[in-house]
Coordinates of C-alpha atoms and ligand atoms in Angstrom, one line a residue:
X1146 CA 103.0 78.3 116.2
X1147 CA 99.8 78.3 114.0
X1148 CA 101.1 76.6 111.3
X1149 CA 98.5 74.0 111.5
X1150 CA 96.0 76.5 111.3
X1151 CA 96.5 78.8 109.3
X1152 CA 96.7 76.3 106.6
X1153 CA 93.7 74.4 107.2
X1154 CA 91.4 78.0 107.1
X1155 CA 92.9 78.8 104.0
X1156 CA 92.5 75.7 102.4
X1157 CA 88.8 75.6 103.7
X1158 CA 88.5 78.9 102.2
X1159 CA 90.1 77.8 98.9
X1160 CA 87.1 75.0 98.6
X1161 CA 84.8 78.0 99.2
X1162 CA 85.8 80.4 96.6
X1163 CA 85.8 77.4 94.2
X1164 CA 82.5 77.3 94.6
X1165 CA 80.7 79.5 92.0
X1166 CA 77.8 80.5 93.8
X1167 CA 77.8 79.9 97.3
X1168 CA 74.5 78.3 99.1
X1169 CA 74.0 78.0 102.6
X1170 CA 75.2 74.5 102.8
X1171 CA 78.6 75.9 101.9
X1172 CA 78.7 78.1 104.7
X1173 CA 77.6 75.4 106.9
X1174 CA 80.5 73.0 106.2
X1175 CA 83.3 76.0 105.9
X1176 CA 82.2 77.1 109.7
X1177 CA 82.5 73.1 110.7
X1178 CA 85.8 73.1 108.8
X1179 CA 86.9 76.5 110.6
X1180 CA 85.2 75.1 114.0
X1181 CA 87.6 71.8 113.7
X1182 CA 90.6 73.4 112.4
X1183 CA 89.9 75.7 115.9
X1184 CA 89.6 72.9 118.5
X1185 CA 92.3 71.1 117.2
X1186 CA 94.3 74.6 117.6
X1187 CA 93.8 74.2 120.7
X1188 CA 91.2 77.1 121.0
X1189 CA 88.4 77.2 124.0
X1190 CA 85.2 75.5 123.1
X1191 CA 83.4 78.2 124.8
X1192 CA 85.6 80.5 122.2
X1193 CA 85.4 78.7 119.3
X1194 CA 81.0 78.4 119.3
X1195 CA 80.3 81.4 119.5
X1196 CA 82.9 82.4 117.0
X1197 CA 81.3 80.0 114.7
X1198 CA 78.3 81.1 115.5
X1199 CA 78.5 84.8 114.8
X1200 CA 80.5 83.8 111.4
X1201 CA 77.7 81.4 110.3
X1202 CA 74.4 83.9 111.0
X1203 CA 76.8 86.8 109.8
X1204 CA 78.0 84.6 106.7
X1205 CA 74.5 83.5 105.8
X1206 CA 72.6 86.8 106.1
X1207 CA 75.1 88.2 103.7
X1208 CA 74.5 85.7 100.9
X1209 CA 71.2 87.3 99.6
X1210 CA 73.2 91.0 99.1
X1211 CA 76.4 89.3 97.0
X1212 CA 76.1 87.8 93.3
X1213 CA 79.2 86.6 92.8
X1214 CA 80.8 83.3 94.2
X1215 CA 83.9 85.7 94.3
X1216 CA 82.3 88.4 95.9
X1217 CA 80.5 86.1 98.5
X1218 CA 83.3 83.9 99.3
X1219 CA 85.8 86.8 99.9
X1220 CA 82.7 89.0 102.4
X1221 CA 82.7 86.1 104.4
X1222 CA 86.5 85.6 104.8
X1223 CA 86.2 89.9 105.7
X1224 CA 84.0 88.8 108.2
X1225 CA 86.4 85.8 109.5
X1226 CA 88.7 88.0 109.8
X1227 CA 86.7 90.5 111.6
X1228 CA 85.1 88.1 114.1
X1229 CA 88.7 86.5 114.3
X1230 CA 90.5 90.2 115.3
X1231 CA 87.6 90.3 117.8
X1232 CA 88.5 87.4 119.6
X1233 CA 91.9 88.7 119.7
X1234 CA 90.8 91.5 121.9
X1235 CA 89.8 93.9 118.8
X1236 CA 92.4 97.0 118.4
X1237 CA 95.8 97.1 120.4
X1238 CA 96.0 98.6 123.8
X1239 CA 99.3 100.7 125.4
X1240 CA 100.0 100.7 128.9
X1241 CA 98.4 103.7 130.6
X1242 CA 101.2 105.9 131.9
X1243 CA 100.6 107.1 135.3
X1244 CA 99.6 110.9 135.3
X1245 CA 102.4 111.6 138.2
X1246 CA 105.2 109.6 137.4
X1247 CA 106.5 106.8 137.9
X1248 CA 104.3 104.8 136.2
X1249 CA 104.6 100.9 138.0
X1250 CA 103.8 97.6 135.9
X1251 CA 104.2 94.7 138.1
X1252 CA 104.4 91.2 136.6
X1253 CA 102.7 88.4 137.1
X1254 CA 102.5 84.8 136.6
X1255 CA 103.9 81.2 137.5
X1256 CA 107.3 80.1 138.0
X1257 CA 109.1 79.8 134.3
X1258 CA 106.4 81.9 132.3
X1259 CA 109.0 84.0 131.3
X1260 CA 108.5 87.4 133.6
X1261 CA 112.0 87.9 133.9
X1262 CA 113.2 87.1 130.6
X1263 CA 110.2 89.7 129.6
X1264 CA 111.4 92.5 132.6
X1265 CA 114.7 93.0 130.1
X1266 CA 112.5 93.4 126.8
X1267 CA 109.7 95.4 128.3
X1268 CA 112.6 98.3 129.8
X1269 CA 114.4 97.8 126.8
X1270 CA 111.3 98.7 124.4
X1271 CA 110.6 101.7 126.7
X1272 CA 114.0 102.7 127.3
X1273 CA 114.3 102.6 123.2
X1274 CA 110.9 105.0 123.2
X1275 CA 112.6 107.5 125.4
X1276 CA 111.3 106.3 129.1
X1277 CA 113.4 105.9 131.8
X1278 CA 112.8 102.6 133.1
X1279 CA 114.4 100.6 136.6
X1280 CA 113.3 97.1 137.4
X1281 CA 112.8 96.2 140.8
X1282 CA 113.4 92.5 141.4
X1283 CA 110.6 91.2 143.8
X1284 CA 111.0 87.3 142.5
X1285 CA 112.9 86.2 146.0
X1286 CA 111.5 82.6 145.4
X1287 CA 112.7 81.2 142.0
X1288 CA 116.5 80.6 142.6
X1289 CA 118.6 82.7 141.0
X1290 CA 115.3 85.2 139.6
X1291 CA 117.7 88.3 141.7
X1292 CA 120.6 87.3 139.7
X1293 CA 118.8 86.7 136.4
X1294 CA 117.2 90.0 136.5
X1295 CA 120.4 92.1 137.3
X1296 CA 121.9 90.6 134.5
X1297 CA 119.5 91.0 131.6
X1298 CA 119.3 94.5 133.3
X1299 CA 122.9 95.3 132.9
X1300 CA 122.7 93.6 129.1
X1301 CA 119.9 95.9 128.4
X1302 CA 121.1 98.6 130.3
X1303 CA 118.8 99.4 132.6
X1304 CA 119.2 99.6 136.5
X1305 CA 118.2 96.8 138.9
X1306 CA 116.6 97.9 142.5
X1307 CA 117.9 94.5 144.3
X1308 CA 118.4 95.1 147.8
X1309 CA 117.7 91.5 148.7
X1310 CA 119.8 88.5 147.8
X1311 CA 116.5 86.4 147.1
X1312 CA 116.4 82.6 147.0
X1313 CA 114.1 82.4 149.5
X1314 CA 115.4 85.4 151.8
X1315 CA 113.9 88.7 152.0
X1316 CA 110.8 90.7 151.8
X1317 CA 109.5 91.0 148.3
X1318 CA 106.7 93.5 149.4
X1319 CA 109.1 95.7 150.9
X1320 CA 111.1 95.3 148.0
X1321 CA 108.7 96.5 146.1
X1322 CA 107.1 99.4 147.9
X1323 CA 111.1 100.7 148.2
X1324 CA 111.7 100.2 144.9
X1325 CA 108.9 102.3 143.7
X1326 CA 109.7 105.0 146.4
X1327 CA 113.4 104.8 145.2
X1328 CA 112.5 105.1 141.5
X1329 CA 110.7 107.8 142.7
X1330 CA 113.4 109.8 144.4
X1331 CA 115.6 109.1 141.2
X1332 CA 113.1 110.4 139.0
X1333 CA 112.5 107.5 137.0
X1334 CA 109.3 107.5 134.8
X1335 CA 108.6 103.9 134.7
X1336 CA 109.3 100.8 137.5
X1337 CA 109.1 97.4 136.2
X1338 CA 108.4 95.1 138.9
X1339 CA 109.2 91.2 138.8
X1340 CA 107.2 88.9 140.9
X1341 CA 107.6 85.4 142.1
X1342 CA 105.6 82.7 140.7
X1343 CA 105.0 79.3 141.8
X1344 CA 104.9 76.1 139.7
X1345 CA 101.3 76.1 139.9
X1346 CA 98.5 78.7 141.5
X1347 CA 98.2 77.9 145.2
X1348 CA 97.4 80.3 148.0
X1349 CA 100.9 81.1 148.8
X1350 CA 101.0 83.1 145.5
X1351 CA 97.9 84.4 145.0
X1352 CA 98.4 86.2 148.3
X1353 CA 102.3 87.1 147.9
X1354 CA 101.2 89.2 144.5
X1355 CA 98.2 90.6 146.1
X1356 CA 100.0 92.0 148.6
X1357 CA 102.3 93.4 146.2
X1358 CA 99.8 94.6 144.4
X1359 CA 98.2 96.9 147.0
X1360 CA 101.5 97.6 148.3
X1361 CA 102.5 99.5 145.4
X1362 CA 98.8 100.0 143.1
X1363 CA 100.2 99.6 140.3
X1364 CA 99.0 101.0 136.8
X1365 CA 99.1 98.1 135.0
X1366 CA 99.6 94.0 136.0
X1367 CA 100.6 92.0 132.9
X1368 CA 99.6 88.4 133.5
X1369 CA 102.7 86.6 131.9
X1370 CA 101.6 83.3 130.6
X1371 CA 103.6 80.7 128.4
X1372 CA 101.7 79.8 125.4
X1373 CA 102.9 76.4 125.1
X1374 CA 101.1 74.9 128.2
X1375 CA 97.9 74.5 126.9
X1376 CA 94.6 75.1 128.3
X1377 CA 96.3 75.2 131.7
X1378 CA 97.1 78.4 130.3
X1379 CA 93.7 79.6 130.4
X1380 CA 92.8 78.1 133.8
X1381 CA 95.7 80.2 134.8
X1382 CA 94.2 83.2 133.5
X1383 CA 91.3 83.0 135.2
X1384 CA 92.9 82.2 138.5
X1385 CA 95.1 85.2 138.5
X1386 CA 92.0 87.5 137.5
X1387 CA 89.7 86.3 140.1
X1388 CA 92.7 86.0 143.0
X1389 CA 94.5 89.3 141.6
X1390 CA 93.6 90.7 138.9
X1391 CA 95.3 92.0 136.1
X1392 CA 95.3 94.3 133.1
X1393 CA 96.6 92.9 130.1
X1394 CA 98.0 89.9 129.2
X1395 CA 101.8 88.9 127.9
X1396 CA 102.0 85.5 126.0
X1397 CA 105.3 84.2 125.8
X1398 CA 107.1 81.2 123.6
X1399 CA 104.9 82.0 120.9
X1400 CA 107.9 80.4 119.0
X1401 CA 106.9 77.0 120.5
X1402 CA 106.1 74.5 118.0
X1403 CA 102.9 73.4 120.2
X1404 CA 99.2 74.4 119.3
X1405 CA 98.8 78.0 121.1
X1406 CA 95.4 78.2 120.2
X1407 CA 94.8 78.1 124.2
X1408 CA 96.5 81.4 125.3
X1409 CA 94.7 82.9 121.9
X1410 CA 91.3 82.2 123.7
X1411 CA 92.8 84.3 127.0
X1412 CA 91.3 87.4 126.1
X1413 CA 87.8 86.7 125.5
X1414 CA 87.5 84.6 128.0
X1415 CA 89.0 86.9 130.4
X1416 CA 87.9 90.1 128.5
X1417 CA 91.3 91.4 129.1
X1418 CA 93.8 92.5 126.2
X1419 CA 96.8 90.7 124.6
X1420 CA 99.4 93.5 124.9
X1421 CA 102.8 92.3 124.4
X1422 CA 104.1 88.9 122.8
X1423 CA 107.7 87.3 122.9
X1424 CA 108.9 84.8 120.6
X1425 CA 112.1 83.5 121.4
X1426 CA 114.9 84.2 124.4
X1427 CA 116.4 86.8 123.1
X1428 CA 115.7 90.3 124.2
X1429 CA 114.7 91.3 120.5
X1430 CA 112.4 88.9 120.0
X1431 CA 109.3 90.2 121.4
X1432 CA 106.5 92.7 119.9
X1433 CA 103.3 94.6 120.7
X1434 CA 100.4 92.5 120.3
X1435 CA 98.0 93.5 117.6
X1436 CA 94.9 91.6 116.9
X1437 CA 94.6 92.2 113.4
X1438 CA 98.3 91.1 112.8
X1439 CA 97.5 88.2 114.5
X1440 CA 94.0 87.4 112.3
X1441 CA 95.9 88.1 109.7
X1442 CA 98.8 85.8 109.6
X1443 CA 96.4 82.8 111.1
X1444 CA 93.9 83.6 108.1
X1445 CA 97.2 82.8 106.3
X1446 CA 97.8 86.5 105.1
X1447 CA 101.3 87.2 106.5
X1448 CA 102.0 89.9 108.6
X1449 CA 103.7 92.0 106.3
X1450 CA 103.2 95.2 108.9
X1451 CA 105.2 93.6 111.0
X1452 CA 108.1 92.7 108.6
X1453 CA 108.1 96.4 107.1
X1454 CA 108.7 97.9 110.7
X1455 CA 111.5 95.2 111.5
X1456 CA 113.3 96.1 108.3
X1457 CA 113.2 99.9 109.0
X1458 CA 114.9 98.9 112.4
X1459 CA 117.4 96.4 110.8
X1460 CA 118.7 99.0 108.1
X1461 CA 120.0 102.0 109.8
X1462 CA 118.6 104.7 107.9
X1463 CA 122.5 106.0 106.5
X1464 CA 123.0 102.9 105.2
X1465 CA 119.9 102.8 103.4
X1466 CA 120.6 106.6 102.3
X1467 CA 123.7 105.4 101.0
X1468 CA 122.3 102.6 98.8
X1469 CA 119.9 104.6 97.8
X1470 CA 121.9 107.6 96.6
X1471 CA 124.6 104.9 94.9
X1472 CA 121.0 103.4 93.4
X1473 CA 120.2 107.3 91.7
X1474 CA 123.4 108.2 90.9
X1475 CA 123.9 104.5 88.5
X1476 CA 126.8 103.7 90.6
X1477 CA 127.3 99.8 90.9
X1478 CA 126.6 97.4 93.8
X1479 CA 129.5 96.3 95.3
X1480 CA 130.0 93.1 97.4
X1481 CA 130.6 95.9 100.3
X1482 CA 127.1 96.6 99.9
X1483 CA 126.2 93.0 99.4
X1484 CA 128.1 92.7 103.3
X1485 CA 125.9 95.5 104.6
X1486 CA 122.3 94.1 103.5
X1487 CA 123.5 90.8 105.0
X1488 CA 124.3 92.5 107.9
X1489 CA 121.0 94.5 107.9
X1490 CA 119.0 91.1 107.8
X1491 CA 120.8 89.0 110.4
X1492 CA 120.0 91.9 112.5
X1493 CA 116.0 91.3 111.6
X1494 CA 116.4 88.2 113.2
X1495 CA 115.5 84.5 112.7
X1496 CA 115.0 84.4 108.8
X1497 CA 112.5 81.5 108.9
X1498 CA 110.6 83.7 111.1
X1499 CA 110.7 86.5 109.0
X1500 CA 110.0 84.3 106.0
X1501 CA 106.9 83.3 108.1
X1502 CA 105.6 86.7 107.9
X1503 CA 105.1 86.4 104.4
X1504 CA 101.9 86.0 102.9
X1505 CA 100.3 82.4 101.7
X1506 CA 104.0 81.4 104.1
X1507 CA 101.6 78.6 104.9
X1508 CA 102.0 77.0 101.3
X1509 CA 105.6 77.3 101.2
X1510 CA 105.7 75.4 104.8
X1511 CA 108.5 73.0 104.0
X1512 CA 111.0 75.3 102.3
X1513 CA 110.8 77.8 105.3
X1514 CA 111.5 75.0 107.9
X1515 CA 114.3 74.0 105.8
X1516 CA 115.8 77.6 105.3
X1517 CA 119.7 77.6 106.1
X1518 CA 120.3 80.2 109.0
X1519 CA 124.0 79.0 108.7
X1520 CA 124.0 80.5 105.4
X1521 CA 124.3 83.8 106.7
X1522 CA 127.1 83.4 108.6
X1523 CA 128.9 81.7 106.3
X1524 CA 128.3 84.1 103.6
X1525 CA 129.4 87.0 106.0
X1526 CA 132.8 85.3 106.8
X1527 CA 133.3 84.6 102.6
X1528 CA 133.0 88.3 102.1
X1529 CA 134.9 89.0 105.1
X1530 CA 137.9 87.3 104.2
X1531 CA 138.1 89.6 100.6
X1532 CA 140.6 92.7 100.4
X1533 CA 138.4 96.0 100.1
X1534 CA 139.8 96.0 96.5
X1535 CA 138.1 92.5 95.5
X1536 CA 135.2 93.9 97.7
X1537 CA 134.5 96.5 95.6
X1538 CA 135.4 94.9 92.7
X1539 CA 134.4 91.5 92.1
X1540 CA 135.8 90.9 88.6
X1541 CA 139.1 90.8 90.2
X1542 CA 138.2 87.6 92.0
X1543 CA 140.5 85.2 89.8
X1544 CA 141.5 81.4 91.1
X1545 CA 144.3 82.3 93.2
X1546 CA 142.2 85.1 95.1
X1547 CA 139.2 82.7 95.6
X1548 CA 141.2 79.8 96.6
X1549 CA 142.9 82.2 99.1
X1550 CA 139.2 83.4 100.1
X1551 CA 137.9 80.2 100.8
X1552 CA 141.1 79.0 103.2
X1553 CA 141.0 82.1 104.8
X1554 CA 136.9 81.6 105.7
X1555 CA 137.5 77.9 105.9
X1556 CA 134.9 77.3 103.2
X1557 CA 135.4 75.2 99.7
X1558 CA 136.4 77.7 96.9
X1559 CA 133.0 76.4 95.4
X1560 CA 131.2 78.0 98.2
X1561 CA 133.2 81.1 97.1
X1562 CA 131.9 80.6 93.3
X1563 CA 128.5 80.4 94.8
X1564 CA 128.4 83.3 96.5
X1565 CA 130.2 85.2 93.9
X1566 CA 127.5 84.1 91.2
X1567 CA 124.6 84.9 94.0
X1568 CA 126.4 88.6 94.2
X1569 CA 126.3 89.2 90.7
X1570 CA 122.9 87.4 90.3
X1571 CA 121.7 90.8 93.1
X1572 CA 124.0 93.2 91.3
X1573 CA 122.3 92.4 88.1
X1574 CA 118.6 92.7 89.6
X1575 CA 119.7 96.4 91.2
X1576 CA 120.7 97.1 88.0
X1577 CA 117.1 96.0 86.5
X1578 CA 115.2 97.7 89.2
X1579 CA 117.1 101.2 88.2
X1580 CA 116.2 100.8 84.8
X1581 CA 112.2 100.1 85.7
X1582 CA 112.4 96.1 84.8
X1583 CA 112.9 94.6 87.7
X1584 CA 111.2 93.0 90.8
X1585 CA 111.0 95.7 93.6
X1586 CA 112.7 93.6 96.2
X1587 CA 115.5 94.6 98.1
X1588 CA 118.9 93.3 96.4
X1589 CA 119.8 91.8 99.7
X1590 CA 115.9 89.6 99.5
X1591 CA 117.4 87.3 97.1
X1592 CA 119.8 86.1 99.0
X1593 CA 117.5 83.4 99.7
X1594 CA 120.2 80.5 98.6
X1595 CA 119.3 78.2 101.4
X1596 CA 115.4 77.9 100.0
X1597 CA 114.9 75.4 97.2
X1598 CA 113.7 76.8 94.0
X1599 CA 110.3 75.8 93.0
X1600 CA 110.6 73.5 90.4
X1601 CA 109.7 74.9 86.9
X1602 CA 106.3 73.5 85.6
X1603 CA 106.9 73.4 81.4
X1604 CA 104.0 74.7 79.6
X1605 CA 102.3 71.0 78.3
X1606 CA 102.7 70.2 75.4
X1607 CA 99.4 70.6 72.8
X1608 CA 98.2 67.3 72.5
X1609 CA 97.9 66.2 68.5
X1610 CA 94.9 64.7 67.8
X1611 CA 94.9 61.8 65.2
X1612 CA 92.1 62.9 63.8
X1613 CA 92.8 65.1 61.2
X1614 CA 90.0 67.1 61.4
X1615 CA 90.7 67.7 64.9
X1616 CA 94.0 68.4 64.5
X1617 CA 93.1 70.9 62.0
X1618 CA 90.7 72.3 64.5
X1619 CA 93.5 72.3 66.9
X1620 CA 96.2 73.8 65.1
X1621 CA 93.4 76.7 64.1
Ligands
LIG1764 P1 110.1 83.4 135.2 O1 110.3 82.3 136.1 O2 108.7 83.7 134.9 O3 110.9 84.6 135.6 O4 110.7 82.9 133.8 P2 112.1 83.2 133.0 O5 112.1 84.6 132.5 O6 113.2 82.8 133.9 O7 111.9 82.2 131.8 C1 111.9 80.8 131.9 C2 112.6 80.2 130.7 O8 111.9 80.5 129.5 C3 114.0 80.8 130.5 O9 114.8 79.7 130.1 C4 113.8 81.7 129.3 O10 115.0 81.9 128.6 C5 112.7 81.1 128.5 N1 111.9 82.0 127.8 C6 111.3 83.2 128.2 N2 110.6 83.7 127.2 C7 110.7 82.9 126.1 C8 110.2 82.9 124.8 O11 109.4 83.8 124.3 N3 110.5 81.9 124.0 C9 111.3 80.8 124.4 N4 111.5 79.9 123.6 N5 111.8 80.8 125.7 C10 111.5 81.8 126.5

């Protein structure tokens, strides 16, 4: 989502640590640059001067203690990215579990935000961390919300208090103050309570959630806002604050192509933390917020944090033991193993995504928009198709078994070739990596066939001078 961004600050950063030595002028068209690149983001004016302004006086008084163009140019992106992590609502924040259980989060937001989609991924995360979450469904406007919420409950796992049928019918105070009282009495530790919302803020809603609100004084109220509506999203905000009040913030569809920079502005303008963000429908695809993750990947250095802790969770830590005790012992790769790491990573999720993570993922734009997801699967069903034996020994992959491969996955038997060469291509880099020479990437990492390769530059060619003495010169 801040594609557009990201790359514009680093490439008005890349002009400043051209620079040499860096003069105030400098400063003062980088923070324009910054200030545009900002706005067009999407980010609140209000936000975005006195950003600038903090980075500029900051920027300039530190001039006079750095010699360097290096040194200066990379103390003011520090303080960018400082200032920027500030903006973000400075460190992370946890919910506040109640001190006598159950602890109560109630939701809320307008109609289509995503609160229920985020009901399921919130009691799933704290379900996952040990808590013993119910959702009460308390949406009895949006048709269907009662429905929706019993089934990502049941996908996640989690009970559903749902006494009413909704669509219109029903009580959803009462709903609420019995749910609490009935996660209560079933000692439950945490209620998760999903509120109507309306298509836009009116009366009727600001007084529906209040009264939920001190119905059931919750610990914390996530305002649920979609990132993708623009500054309305910010208006929003501040209408829920000042009609109800809330703790922390949620932003969802952060995997929306539009600007964002809006919902970023949320918490300074409302002084109240980002906590939780979701990027995509399914239940996986949501994470804590943290500010300095988010500076970071807009200042265009990845969020490599983040992709370390989804790996861990993708590769199950046996089959990591496993690969790793093969990896000591000199044993060879297999194409069994190949299956697993594929496994692992289609479990990480979206690859462009994750590809997004990386840092300068800016610069390499185009190849991660074209990345292959397909790839995966059809590599899965290649190896799938293979008899254990041929999976744990490729060599014995002759014509007749790779023409038999590719019918059986419905692929070309070139596709099988492919894969086959991209298998021994990994096996060969394990084998590297144990003997100390090779990159320290995952085997699994380079199976990256869907990117296009950088194309080669070839070291230029010396020009010869006709001149002789030149060319003497030269050739000395
Ligand atoms: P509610 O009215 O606030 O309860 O909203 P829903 O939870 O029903 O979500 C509205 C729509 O947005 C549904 O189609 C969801 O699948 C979708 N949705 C929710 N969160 C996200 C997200 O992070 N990314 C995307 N792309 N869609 C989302």
């Amino acid at each position: 989502m801040f594609d557009a961004l990201s790359s514009k600050i680093s490439s008005a950063f890349g002009s400043l640590r051209n620079r040499g030595k860096i003069s105030v002028g400098d400063i003062e068209n980088t923070a324009a640059e910054i200030r545009q690149a900002l706005l067009e983001a999407d980010v609140a004016l209000v936000v975005v001067d006195q950003f600038i302004e903090k980075v500029r006086v900051g920027a300039i008084e530190l001039l006079p203690t750095l010699q360097s163009g290096v040194n200066q140019a990379q103390a003011i992106f520090e303080l960018v990215n400082t200032e920027l992590t500030e903006i973000l609502g400075g460190g992370a924040r946890r919910v506040r579990y109640a001190k006598n259980p159950p602890t109560v989060i109630m939701l809320a937001g307008l109609q289509g935000a995503g609160k229920t989609t985020l009901a399921a991924k919130l009691a799933k995360f704290y379900k996952d961390q040990g808590d013993t979450p119910i959702l009460v469904a308390s949406d009895l406007q949006r048709p269907n919300a009662v429905n929706q919420l019993q089934v990502v409950g049941q996908n996640v796992g989690v009970p559903v208090f749902a006494p009413e049928p909704g669509n219109g019918v029903g009580d959803p105070v009462k709903v609420a103050r019995d749910g609490v009282a009935f996660a209560k009495s079933k000692l439950h530790n945490l209620v998760i309570v999903d509120t109507a919302g309306r298509l836009g803020v009116d009366e009727d809603l600001m007084s529906e959630a209040s009264a939920i609100r001190d119905a059931i004084t919750p610990n914390e109220i996530l305002f649920v806002v979609d990132a993708m509506i623009g500054q309305d999203a910010v208006r929003t905000a501040e209408a829920f604050r000042d009609g109800v009040g809330f703790d922390g913030v949620v932003l969802t569809k952060l995997d929306g192509d539009a600007r964002g920079g809006a919902a970023l502005s949320i918490a300074a303008l409302t002084g109240r933390p980002i906590m939780f963000i979701s990027n995509g429908e399914k239940i996986s695809e949501f994470d804590i917020f943290y500010p300095e993750r988010m500076a970071s990947r807009i200042l265009g250095m990845g969020d490599v944090a983040t992709l370390a802790e989804q790996a861990k969770k993708a590769f199950d830590p046996d089959t990591s033991k496993k690969l790793e005790d093969k990896f000591i012992k000199g044993e060879d790769f297999t194409l069994d193993d190949f299956l697993e790491q594929i496994e692992a990573m289609s479990k990480m999720g979206n690859m462009g995504k994750l590809l997004s993570m990386l840092p300068g993922a800016g610069a390499m734009k185009k190849q991660i928009d074209n990345f292959d997801e397909s790839e995966i699967t059809r590599t899965k069903s290649i190896v799938q198709s293979m008899t254990p034996a041929e999976r744990r020994d490729h060599k014995l992959l002759n014509g007749s078994r790779r023409a038999r491969i590719a019918a059986g996955s419905g692929r070309q038997v070139s596709d099988v070739n492919k894969l086959v060469e991209k298998f021994t291509a990994a096996q060969k880099m394990m084998k590297q990596m144990r003997s100390g020479k090779g990159p320290a990437l995952p085997a699994g990492m380079d199976f990256n066939a869907g990117m296009p390769k950088p194309t080669q530059q070839q070291p230029k060619k010396k020009s010869r001078s006709g001149n002789p003495a030149k060319r003497a010169a030269e050739n000395s």
